[in-house]
CSV table of C-alpha atoms in Angstrom, one decimal:
chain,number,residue,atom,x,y,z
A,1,UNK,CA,-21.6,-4.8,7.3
A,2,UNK,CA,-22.3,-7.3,4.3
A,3,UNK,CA,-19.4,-9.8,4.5
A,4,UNK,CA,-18.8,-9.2,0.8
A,5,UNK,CA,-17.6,-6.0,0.8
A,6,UNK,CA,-14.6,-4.2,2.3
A,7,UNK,CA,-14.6,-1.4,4.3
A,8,UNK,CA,-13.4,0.7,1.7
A,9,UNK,CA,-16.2,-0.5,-0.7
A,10,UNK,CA,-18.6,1.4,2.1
A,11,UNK,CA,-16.9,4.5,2.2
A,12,UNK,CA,-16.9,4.1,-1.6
A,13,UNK,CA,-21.1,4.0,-1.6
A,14,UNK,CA,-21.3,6.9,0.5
A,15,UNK,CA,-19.4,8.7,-1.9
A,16,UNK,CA,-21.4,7.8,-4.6
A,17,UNK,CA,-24.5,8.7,-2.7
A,18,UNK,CA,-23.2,12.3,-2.1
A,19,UNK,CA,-22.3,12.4,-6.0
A,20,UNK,CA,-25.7,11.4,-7.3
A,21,UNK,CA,-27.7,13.5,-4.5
A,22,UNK,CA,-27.6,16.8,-6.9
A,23,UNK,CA,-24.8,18.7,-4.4
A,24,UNK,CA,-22.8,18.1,-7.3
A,25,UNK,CA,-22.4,18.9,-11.2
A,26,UNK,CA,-19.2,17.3,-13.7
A,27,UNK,CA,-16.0,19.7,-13.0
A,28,UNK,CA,-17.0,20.7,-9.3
A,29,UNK,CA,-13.7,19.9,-7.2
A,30,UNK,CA,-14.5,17.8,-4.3
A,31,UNK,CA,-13.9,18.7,-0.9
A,32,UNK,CA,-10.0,17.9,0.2
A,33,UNK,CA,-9.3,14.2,1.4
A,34,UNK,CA,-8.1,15.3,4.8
A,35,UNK,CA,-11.4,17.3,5.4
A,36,UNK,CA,-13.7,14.1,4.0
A,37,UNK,CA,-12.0,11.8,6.0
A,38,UNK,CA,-12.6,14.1,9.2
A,39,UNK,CA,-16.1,14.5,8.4
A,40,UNK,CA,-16.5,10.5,8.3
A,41,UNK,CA,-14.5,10.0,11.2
A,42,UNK,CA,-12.8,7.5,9.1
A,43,UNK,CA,-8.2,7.1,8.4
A,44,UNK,CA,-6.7,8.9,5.6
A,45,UNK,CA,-5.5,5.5,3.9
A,46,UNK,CA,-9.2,4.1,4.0
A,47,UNK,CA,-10.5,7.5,2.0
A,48,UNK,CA,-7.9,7.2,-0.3
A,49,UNK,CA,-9.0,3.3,-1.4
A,50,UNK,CA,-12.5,4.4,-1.6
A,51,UNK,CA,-11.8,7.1,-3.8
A,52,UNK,CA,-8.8,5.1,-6.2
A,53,UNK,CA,-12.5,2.9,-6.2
A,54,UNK,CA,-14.4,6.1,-7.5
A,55,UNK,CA,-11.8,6.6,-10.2
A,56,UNK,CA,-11.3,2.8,-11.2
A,57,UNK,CA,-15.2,3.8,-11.8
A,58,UNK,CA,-15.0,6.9,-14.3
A,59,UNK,CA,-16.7,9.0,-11.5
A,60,UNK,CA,-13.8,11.4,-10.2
A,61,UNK,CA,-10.6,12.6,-11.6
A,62,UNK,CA,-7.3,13.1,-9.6
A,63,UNK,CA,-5.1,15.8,-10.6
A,64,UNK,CA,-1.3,16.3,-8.9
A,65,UNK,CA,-1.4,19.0,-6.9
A,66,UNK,CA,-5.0,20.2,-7.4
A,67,UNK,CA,-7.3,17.6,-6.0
A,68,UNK,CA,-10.0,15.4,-7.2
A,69,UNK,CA,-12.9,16.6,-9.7
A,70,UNK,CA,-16.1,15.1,-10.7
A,71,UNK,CA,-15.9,14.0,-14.1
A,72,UNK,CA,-19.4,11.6,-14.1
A,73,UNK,CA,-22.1,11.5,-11.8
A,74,UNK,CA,-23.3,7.8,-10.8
A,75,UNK,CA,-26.3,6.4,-12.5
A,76,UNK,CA,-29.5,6.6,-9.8
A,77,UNK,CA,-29.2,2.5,-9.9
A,78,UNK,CA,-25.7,2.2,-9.7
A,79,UNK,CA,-24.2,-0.4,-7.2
A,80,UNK,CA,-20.3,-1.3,-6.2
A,81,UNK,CA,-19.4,-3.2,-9.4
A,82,UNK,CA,-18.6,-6.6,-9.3
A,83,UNK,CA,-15.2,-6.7,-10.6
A,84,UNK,CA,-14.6,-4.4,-7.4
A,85,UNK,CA,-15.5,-6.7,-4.9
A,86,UNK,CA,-12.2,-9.2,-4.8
A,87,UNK,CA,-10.1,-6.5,-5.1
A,88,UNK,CA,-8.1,-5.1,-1.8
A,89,UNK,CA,-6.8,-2.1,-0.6
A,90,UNK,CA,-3.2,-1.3,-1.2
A,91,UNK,CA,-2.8,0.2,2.5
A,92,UNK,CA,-5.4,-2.6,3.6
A,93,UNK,CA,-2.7,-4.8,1.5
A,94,UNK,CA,0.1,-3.1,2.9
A,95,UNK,CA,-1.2,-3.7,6.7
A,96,UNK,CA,-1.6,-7.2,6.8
A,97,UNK,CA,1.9,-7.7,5.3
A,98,UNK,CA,3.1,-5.6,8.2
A,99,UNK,CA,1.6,-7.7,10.8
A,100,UNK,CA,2.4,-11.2,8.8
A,101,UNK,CA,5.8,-10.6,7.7
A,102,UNK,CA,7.2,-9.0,10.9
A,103,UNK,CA,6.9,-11.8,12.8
A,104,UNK,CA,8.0,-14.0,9.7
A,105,UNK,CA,11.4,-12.3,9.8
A,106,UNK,CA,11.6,-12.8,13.6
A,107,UNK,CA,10.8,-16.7,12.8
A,108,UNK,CA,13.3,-16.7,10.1
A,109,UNK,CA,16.0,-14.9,12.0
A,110,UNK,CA,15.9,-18.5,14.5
A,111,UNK,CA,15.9,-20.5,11.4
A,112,UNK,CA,17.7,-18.8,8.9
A,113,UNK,CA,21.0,-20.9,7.2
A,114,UNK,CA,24.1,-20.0,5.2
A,115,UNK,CA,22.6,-20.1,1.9
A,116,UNK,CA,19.2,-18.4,3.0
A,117,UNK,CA,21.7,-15.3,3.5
A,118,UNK,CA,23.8,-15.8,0.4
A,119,UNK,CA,20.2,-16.2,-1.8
A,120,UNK,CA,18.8,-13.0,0.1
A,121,UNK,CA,22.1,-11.1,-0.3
A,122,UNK,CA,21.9,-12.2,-4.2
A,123,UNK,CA,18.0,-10.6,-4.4
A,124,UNK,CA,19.5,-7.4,-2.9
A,125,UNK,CA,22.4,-7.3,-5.9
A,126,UNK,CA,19.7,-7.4,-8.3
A,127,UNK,CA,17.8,-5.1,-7.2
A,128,UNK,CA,20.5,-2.4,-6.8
A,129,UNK,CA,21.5,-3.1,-10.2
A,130,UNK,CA,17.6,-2.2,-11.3
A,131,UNK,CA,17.6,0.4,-9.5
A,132,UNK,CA,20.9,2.0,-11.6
A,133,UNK,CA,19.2,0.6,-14.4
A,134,UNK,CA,16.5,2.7,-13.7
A,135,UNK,CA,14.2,-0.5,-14.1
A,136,UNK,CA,10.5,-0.1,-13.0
A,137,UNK,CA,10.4,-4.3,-12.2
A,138,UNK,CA,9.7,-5.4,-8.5
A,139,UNK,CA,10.4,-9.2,-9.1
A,140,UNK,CA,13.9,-8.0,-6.8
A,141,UNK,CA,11.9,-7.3,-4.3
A,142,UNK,CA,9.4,-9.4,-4.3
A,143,UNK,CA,12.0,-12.3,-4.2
A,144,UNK,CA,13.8,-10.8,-1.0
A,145,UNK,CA,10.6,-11.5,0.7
A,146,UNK,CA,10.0,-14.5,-0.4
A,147,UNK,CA,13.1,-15.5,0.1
A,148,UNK,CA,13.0,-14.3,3.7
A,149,UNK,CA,9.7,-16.9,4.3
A,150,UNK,CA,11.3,-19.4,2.5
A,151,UNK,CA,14.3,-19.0,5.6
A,152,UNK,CA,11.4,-20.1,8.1
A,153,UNK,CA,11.9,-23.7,6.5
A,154,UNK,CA,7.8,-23.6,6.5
A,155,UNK,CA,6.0,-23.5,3.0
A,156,UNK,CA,2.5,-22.8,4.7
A,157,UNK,CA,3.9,-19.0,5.7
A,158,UNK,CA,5.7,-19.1,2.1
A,159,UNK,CA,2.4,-19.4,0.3
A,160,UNK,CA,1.1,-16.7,2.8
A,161,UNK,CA,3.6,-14.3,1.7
A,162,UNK,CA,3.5,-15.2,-2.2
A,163,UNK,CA,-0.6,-15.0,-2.0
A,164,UNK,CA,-0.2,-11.5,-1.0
A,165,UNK,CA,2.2,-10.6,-3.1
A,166,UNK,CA,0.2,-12.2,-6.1
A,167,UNK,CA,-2.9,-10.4,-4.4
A,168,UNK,CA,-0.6,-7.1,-5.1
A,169,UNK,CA,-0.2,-8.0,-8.9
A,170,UNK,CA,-3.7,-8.6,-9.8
A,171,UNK,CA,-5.1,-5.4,-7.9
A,172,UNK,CA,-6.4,-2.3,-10.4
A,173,UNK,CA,-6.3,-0.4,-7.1
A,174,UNK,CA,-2.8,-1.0,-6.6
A,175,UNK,CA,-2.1,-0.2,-10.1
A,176,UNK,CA,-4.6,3.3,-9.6
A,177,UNK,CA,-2.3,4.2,-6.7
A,178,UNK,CA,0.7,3.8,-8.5
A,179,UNK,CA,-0.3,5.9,-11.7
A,180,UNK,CA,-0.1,9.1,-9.0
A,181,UNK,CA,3.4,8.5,-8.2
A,182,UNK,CA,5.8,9.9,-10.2
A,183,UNK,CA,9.2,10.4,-7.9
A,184,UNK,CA,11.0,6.7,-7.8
A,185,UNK,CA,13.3,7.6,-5.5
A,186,UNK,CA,11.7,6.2,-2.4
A,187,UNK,CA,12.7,2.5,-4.0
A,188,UNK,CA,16.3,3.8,-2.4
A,189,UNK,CA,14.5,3.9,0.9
A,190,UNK,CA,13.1,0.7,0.3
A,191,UNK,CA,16.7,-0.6,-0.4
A,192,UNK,CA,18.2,0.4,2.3
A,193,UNK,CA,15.2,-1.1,4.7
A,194,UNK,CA,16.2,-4.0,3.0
A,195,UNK,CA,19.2,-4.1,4.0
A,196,UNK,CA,18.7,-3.5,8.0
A,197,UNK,CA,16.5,-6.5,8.0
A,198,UNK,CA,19.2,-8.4,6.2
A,199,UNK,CA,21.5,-7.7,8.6
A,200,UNK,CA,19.7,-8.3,11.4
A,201,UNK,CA,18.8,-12.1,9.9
A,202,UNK,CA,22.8,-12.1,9.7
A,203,UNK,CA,22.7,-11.8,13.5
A,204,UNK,CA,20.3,-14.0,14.3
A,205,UNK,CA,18.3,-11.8,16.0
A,206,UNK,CA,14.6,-12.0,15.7
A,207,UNK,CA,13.7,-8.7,17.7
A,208,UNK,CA,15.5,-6.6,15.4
A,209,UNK,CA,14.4,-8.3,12.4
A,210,UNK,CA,10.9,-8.0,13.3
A,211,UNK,CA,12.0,-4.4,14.0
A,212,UNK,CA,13.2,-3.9,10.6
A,213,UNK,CA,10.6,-5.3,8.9
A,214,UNK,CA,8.0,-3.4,10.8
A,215,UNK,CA,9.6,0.1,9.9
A,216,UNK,CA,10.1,-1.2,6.5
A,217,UNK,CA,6.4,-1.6,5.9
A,218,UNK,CA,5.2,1.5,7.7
A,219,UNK,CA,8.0,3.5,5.7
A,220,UNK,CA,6.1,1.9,2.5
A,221,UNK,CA,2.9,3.0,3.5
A,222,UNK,CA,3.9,6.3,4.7
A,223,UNK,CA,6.0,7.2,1.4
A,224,UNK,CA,2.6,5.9,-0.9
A,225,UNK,CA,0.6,8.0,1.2
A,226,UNK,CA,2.3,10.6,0.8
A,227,UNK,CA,3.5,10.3,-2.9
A,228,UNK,CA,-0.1,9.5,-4.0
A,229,UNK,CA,-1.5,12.5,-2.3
A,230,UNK,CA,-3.3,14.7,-4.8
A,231,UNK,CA,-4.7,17.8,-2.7
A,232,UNK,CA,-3.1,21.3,-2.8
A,233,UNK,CA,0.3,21.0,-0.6
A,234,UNK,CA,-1.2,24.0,0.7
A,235,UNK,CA,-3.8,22.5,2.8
A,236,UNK,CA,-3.3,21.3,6.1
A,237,UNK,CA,-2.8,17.8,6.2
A,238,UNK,CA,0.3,17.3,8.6
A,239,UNK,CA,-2.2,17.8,11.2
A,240,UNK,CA,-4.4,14.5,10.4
A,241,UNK,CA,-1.3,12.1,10.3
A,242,UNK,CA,-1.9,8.7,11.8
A,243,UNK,CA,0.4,7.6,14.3
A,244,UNK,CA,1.9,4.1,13.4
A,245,UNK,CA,1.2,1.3,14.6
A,246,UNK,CA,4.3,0.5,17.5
A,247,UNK,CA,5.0,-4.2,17.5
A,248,UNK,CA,4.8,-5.7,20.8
């Protein structure tokens, strides 16, 4: 594999070869993602970067409930843009803040003082209160994490965490992914997973923290999976599910 591009970026070019090989003309609806992704032997997450890639591109159009519909065919000479190439994933993303901050909250539950809780518990306040608000920001959130590294008493896994989350703001993919959503209510979920691994810092106890954290990540990428999915509900796709990823 070139070590410049991603493996989504791959899946991405075969795509593109399939579009530009004559099997298909503007309006034909493409085949469903759970059906592509079987026929590439490839996870439902890394399908759907490749195509938010195709649709970043101009080449496909996702509609709600439908599917996904050519709406260009690629130029015979076209490559993987280069404004492409830095960007990541969101369930690429989404994974290595799973892995990273799990064990970050067990670290922090050992470390964690008085006024790491009151600051975390103060993050949490404000973020309920956008939530009635009905505010779209994520700076709550992003703070309770932070905030949550910043407990660890180490500022090399605080810039870890901060990187990713800056990673997060400066992704068009992310962005794509999010333009499919249109039910906020998971951000409730999310609140409440908050608050488990808040309590379990308040106990001290790194297991369960790491626990909490862990669930709290796979619940994100299992609610944007399947928020952001764009296929008829009709088709199948309970039966291609990924099974989670279980800590140590």
């Amino acid at each position: 594999m070139d070590g410049q591009r991603r493996r989504y970026q791959e899946v991405a070019e075969v795509l593109r070869k399939e579009l530009g090989n004559g099997t298909f003309k503007v309006g034909d609806r493409l085949r469903p993602e759970r059906q592509i992704a079987e026929e590439m032997n490839v996870s439902r997450s890394l399908l759907r970067e490749a195509m938010i890639m195709l649709e970043i591109e101009g080449l496909i159009d996702v509609r709600k409930g439908s599917g996904t519909y050519v709406v260009r065919l690629p130029d015979a000479e076209q490559v993987t843009p280069t404004s492409n190439l830095e960007d990541i994933g969101p369930f690429e993303l989404l994974q290595a803040r799973q892995l990273m901050e799990s064990n970050i909250a067990a670290f922090a539950a050992s470390m964690v003082t008085k006024a790491d809780i009151l600051r975390m518990r103060d993050a949490l306040e404000r973020e309920r209160e956008d939530l009635a608000k009905g505010s779209g920001g994520y700076e709550a959130d992003e703070e309770f994490h932070l905030l949550i590294a910043e407990a660890t008493q180490n500022s090399v896994l605080v810039d870890m965490v901060r990187n990713l989350w800056q990673q997060r703001t400066r992704s068009r993919m992310w962005d794509k992914l999010h333009e499919r959503i249109f039910d906020n209510t998971y951000r409730e979920e999310w609140l409440n997973d908050h608050q488990d691994i808040l309590d379990a810092l308040q106990r001290r106890d790194p297991q369960a923290a790491k626990q909490a954290m862990w669930q709290h990540l796979e619940n994100v990428k299992k609610r944007l999976m399947d928020l952001s999915d764009v296929d008829d509900p009709a088709f199948d796709a309970y039966l291609f599910q990924q099974d989670p990823l279980t800590p140590a």
